[in-house]
mmCIF file of C-alpha atoms in Angstrom:
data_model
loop_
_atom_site.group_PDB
_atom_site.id
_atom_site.type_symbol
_atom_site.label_atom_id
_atom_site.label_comp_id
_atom_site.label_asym_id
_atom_site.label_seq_id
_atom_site.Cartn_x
_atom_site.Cartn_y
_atom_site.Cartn_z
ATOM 1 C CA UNK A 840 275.493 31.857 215.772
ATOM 2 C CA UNK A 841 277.980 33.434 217.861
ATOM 3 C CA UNK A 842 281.023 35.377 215.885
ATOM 4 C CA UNK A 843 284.345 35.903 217.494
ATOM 5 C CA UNK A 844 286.165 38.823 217.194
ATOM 6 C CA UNK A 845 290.371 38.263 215.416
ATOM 7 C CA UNK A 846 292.522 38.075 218.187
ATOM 8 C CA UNK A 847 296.348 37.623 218.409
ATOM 9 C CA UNK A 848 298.660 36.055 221.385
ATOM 10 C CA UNK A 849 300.448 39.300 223.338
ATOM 11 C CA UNK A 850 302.866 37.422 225.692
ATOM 12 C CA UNK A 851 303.622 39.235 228.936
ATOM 13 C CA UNK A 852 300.847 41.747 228.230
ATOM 14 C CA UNK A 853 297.393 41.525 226.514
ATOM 15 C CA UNK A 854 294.937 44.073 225.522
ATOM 16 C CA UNK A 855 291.185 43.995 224.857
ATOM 17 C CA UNK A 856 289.359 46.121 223.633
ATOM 18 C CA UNK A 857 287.208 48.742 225.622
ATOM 19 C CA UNK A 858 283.563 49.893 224.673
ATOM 20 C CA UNK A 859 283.521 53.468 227.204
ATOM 21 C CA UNK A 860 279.964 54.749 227.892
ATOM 22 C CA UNK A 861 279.174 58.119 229.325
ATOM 23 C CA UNK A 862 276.109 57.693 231.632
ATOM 24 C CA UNK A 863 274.144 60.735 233.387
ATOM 25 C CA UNK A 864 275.788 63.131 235.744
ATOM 26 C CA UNK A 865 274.907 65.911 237.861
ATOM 27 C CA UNK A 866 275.334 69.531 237.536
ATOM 28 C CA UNK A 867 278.065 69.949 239.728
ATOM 29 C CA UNK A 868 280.406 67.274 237.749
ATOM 30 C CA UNK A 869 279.461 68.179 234.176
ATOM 31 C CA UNK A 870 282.752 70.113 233.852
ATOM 32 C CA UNK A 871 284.883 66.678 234.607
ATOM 33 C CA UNK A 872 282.318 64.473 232.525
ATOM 34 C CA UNK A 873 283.052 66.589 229.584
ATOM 35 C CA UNK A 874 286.915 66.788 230.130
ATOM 36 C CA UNK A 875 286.228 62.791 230.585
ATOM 37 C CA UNK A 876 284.344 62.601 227.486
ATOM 38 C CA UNK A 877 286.612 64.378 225.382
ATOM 39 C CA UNK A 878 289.677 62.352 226.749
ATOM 40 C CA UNK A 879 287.660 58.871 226.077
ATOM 41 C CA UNK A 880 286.963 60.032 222.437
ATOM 42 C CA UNK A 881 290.124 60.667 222.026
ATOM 43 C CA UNK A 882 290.916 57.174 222.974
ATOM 44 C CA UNK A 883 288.324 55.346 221.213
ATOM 45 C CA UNK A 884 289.497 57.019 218.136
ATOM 46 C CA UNK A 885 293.332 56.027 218.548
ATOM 47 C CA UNK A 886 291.980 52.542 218.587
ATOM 48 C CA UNK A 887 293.340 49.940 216.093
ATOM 49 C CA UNK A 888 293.803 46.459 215.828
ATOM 50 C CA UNK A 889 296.346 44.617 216.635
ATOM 51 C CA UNK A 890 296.397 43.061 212.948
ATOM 52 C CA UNK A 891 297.130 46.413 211.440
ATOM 53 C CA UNK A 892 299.956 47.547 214.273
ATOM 54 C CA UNK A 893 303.503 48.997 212.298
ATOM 55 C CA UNK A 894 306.839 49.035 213.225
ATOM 56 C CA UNK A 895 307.427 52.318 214.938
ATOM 57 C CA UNK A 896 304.058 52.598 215.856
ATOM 58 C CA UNK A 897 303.253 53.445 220.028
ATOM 59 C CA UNK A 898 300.742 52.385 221.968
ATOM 60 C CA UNK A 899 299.224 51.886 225.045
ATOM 61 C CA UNK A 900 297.819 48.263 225.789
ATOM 62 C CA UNK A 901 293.559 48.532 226.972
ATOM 63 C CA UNK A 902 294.190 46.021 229.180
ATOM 64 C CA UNK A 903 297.195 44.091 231.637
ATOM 65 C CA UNK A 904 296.103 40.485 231.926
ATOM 66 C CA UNK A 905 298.642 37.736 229.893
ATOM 67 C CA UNK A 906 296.335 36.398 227.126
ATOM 68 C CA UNK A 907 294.746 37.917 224.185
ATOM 69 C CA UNK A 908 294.656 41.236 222.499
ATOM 70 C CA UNK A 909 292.099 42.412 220.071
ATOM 71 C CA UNK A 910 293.267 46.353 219.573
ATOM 72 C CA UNK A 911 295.763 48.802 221.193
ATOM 73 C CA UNK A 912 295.526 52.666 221.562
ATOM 74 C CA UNK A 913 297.934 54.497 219.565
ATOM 75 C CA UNK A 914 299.414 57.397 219.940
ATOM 76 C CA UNK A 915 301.874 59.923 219.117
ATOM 77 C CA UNK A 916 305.427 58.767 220.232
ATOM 78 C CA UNK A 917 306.097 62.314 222.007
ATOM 79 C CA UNK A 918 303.448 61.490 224.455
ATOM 80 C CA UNK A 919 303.515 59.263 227.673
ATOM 81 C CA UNK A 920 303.412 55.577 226.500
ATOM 82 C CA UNK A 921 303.534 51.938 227.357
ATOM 83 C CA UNK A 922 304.976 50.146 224.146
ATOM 84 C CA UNK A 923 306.298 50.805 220.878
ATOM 85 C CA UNK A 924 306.923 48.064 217.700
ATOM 86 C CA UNK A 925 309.875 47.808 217.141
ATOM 87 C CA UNK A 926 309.905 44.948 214.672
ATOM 88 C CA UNK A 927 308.421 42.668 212.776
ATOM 89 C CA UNK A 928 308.678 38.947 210.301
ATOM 90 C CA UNK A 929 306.352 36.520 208.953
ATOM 91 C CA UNK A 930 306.151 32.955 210.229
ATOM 92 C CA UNK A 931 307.095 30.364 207.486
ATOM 93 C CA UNK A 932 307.122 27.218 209.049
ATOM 94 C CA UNK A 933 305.208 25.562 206.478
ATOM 95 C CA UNK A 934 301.028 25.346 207.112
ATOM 96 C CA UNK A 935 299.736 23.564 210.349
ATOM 97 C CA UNK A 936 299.759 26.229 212.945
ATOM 98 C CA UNK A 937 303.129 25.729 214.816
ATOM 99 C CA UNK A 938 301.363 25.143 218.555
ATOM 100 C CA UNK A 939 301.164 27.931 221.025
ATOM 101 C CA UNK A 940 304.736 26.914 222.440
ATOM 102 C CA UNK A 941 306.164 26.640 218.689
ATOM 103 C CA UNK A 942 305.547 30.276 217.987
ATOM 104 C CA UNK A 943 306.564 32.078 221.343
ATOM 105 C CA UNK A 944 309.963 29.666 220.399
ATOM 106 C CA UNK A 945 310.439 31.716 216.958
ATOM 107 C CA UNK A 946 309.342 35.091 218.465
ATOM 108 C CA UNK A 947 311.876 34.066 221.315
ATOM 109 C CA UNK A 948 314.612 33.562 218.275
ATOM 110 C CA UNK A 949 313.820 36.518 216.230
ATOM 111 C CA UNK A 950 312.440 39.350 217.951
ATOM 112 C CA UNK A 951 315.672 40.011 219.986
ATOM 113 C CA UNK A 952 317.257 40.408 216.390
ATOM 114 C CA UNK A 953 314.663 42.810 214.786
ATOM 115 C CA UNK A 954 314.899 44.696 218.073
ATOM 116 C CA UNK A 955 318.337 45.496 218.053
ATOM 117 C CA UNK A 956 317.620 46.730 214.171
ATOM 118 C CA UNK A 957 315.687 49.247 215.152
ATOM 119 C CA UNK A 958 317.033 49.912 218.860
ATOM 120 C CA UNK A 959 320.691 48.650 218.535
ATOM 121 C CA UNK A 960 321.692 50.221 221.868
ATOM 122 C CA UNK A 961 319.674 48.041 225.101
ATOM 123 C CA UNK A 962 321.749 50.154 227.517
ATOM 124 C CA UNK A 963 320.087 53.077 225.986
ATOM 125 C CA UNK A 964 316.540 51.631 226.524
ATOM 126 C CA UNK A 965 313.979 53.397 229.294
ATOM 127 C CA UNK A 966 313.704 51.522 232.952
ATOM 128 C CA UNK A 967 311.607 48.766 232.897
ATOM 129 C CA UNK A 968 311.069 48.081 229.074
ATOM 130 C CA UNK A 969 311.387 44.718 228.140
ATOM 131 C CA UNK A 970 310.602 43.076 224.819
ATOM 132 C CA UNK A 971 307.659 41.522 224.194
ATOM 133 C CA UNK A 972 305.885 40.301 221.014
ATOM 134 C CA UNK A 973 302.332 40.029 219.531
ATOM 135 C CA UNK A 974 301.946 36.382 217.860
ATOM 136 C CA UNK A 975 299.336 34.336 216.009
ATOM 137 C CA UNK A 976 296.763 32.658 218.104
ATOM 138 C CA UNK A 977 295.246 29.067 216.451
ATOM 139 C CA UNK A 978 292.130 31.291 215.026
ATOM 140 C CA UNK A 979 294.195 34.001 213.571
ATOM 141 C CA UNK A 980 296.458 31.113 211.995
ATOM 142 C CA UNK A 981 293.437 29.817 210.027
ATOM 143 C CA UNK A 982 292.850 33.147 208.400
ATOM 144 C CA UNK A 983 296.416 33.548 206.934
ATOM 145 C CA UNK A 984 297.965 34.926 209.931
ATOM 146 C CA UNK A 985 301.802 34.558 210.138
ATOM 147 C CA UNK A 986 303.243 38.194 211.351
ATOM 148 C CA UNK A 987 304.639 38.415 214.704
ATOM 149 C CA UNK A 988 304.983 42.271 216.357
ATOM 150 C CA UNK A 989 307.882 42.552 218.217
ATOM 151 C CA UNK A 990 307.685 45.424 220.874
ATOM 152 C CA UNK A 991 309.847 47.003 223.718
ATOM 153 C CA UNK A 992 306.721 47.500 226.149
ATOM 154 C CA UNK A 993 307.079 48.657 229.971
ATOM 155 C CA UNK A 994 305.539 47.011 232.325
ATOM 156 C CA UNK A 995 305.273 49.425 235.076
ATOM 157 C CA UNK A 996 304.467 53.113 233.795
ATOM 158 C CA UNK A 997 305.089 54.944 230.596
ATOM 159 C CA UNK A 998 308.000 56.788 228.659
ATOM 160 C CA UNK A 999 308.189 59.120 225.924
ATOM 161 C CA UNK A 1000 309.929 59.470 222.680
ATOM 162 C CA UNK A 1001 310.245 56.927 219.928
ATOM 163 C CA UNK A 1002 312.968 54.236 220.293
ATOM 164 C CA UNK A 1003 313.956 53.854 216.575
ATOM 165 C CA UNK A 1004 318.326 54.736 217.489
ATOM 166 C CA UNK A 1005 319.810 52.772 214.383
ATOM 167 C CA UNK A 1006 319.679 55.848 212.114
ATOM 168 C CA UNK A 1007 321.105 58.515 214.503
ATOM 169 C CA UNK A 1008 324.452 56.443 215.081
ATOM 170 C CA UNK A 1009 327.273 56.998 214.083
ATOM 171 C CA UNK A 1010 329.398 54.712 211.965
ATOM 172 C CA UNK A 1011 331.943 54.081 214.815
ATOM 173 C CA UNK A 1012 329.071 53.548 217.771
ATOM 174 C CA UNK A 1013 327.005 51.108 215.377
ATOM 175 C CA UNK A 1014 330.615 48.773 214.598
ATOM 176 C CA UNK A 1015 330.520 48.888 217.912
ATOM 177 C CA UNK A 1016 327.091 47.883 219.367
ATOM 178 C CA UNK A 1017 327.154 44.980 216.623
ATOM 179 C CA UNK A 1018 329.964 43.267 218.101
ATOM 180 C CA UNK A 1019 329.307 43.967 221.393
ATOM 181 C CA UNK A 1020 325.766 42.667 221.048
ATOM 182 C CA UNK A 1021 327.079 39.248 218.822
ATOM 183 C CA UNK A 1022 329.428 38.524 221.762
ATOM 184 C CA UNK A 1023 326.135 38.056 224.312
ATOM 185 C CA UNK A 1024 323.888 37.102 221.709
ATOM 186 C CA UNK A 1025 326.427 34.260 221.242
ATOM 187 C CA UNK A 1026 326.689 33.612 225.224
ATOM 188 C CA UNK A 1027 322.969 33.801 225.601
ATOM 189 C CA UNK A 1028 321.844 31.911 222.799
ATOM 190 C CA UNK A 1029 323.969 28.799 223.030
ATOM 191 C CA UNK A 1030 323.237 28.642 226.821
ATOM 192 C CA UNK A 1031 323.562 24.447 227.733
ATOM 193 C CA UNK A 1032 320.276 23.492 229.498
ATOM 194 C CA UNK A 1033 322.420 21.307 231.965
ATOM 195 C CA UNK A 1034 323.430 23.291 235.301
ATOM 196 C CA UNK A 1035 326.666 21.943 234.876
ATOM 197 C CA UNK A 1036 330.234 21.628 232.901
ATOM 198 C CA UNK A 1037 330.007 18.278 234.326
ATOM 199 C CA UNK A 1038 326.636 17.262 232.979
ATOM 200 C CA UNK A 1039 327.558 18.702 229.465
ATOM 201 C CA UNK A 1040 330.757 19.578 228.671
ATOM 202 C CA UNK A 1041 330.415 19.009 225.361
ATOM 203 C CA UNK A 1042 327.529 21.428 225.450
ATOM 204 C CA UNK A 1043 329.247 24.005 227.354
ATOM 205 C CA UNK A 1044 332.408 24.037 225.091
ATOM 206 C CA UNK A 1045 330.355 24.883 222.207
ATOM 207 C CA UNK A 1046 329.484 27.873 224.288
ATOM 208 C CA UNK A 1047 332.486 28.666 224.879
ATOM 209 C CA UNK A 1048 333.769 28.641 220.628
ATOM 210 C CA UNK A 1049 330.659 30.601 219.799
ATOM 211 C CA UNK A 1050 331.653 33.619 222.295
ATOM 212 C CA UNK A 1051 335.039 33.206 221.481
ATOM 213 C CA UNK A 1052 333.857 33.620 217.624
ATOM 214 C CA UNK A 1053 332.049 36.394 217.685
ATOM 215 C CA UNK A 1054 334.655 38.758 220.424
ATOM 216 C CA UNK A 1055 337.133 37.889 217.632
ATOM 217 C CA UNK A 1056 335.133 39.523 214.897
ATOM 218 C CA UNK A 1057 334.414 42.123 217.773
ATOM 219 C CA UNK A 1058 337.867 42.991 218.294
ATOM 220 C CA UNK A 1059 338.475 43.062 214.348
ATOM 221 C CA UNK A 1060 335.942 45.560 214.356
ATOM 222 C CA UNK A 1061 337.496 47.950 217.317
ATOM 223 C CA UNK A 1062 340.461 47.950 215.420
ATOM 224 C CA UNK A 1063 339.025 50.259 212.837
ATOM 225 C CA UNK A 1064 338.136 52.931 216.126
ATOM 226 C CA UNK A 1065 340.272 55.242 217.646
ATOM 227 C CA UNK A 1066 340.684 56.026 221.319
ATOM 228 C CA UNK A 1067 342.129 55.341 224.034
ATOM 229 C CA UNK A 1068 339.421 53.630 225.818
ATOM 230 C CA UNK A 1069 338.314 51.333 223.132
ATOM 231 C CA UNK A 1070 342.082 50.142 222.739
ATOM 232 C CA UNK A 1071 342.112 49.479 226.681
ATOM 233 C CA UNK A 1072 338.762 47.550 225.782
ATOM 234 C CA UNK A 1073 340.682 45.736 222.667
ATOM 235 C CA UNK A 1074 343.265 44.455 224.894
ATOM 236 C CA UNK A 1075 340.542 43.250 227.402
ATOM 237 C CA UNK A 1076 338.431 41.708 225.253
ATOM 238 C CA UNK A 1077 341.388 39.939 222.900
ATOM 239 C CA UNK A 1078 342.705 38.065 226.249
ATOM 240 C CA UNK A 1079 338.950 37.124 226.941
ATOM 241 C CA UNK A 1080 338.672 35.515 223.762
ATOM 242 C CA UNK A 1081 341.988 33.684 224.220
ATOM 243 C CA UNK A 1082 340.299 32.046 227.308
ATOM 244 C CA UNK A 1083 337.254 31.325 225.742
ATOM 245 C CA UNK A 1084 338.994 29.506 222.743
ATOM 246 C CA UNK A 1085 341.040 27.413 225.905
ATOM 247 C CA UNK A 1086 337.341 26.588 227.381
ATOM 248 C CA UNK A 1087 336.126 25.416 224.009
ATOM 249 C CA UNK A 1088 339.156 23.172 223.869
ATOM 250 C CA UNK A 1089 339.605 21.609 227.473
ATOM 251 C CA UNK A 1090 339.862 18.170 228.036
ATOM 252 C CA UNK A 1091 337.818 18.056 230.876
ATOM 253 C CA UNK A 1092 335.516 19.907 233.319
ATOM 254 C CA UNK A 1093 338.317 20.751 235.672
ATOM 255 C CA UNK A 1094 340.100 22.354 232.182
ATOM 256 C CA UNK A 1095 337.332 24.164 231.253
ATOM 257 C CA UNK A 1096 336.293 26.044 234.973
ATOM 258 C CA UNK A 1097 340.217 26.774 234.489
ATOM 259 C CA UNK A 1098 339.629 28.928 231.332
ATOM 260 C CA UNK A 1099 335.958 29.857 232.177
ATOM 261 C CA UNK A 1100 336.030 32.304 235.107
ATOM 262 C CA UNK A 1101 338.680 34.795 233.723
ATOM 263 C CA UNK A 1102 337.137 34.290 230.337
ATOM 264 C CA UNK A 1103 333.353 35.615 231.797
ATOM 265 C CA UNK A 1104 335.009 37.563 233.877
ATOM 266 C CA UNK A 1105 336.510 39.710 230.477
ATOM 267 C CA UNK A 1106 333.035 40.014 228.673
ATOM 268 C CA UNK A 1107 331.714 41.547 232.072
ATOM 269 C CA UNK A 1108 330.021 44.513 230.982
ATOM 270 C CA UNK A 1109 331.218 46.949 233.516
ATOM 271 C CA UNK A 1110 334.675 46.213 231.467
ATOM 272 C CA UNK A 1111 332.990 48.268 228.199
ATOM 273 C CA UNK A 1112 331.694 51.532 230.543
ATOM 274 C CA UNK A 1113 334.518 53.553 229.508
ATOM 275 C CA UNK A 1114 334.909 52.540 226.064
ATOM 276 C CA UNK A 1115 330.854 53.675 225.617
ATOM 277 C CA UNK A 1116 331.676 56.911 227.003
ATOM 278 C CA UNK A 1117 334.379 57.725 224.485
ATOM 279 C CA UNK A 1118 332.196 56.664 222.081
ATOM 280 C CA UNK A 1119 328.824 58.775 222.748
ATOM 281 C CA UNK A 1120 327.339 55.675 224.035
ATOM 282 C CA UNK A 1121 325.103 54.892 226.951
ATOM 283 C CA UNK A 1122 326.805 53.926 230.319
ATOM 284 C CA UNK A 1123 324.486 52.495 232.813
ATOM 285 C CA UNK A 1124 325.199 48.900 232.690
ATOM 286 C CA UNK A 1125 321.212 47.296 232.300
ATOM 287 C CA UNK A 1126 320.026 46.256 236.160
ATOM 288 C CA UNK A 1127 319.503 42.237 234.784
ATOM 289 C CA UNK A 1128 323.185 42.146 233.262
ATOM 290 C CA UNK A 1129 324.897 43.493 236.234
ATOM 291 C CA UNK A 1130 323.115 41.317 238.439
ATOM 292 C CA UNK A 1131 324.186 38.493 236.177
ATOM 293 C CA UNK A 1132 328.088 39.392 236.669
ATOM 294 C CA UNK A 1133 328.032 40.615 240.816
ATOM 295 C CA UNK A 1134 326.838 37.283 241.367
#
């Protein structure tokens, strides 16, 4: 009877585990097969499974396909890596296995938020990371488990150092981040799946009060920072929300295109650049946002 190994669901990247042989060599290359040897110990030892994987923990994936991953190679977070966990949370949607489509929606949901926990800053994050989660697969589900791994993984190269931020910031840069982050959490997350104003206004102007919710309790919390910069960024961002609050009040599509384009025009990131250098902050705007407001 065949047995099959506990896997979980890595979406974006999966890794399988690798069984490395040494074979016979020549006298001429025994200096590299040992130096080979040595370095494949040293990475059959670092393996774990994915079951036991920690927040904080880095790791290298064994293998680059989308699908399933049985165990990752970890290793210290001052060496080159691919990934690191940088959250995790327990599915608790009752006890029939959610479908494969019902659990990447709640990793979807929640890793974003346990990321920003333990990496508040995304501007701050190395080139090419993006988040990615470890889920259960139907097996795993039928053995109890429920724990999703949320990770900032890159998918071309490596990077060093760990990515845990939160407790280094100040009190000042992490009022900051919070808001800032609500406001496009808000935008992104209450995103109308119609194209158009026209095809769901009503849709779109609940867009509009959520954004215009959360810049006012962003604002509210820039008025406990000094500088310059962040008032210039106060003023900005309190005549964004005013538009936002007309867009999520229009009578109409016309209305709300009206209030719309100076309102996304005032949460444009490139706005904040100054405001994050007076506060100690990271500056390069992240390549998917700015393409998102030059178009």
């Amino acid at each position: 009877m065949a047995i099959r190994a506990p896997h979980r669901s890595l979406r974006g990247i999966s890794a399988v585990v690798a069984l490395l042989a040494i074979g016979a060599v020549g006298c001429s290359e025994v200096s590299d097969a040992v130096d080979s040897a040595k370095d494949g110990a040293k990475k059959v030892a670092r393996q774990r499974s994915v079951f036991s994987l920690d927040v904080g923990d880095c790791y290298n994936p064994n293998g680059k396909a989308e699908g399933t991953a049985y165990a990752v190679e970890i290793v210290p977070c001052d060496e080159a890596h691919e990934g690191q966990v940088v959250g995790e949370f327990a599915i608790d949607e009752g006890k029939e296995y959610p479908g494969d489509d019902g659990v990447s929606a709640i990793a979807d949901e929640r890793c974003p938020v346990e990321a920003q926990k333990y990496a508040p800053d995304t501007w701050a994050l190395p080139k090419g990371v993006s988040l990615f989660y470890y889920t259960p697969t139907k097996e795993s589900w039928a053995t109890g488990d429920r724990a999703v791994s949320c990770t900032y993984t890159s998918e071309k190269g490596t990077f060093k150092g760990s990515l845990d931020t939160a407790k280094s910031l100040k009190p000042e840069q992490t009022t900051y981040l919070e808001g800032s982050n609500a406001v496009y959490d808000a935008l992104w997350a209450n995103q109308p799946e119609k194209d158009t104003v026209e095809d769901d206004l009503a849709g779109y102007k609940a867009q509009a009060k959520a954004v215009a919710a959360a810049l006012d309790a962003h604002v509210k919390g820039l008025e406990g920072i000094e500088g310059t910069e962040v008032g210039k960024l106060r003023a900005t961002l309190t005549k964004a929300a005013g538009n936002w609050k007309k867009a999520a009040s229009a009578a109409d599509a016309d209305a709300f295109y009206v209030a719309y384009d100076p309102a996304f025009d005032g949460i444009d990131p490139n706005e904040s650049v100054a405001a994050r250098k007076e506060l100690g902050l990271a500056t390069t705007v992240p390549a998917d946002e700015a393409e998102v407001w030059a178009g």
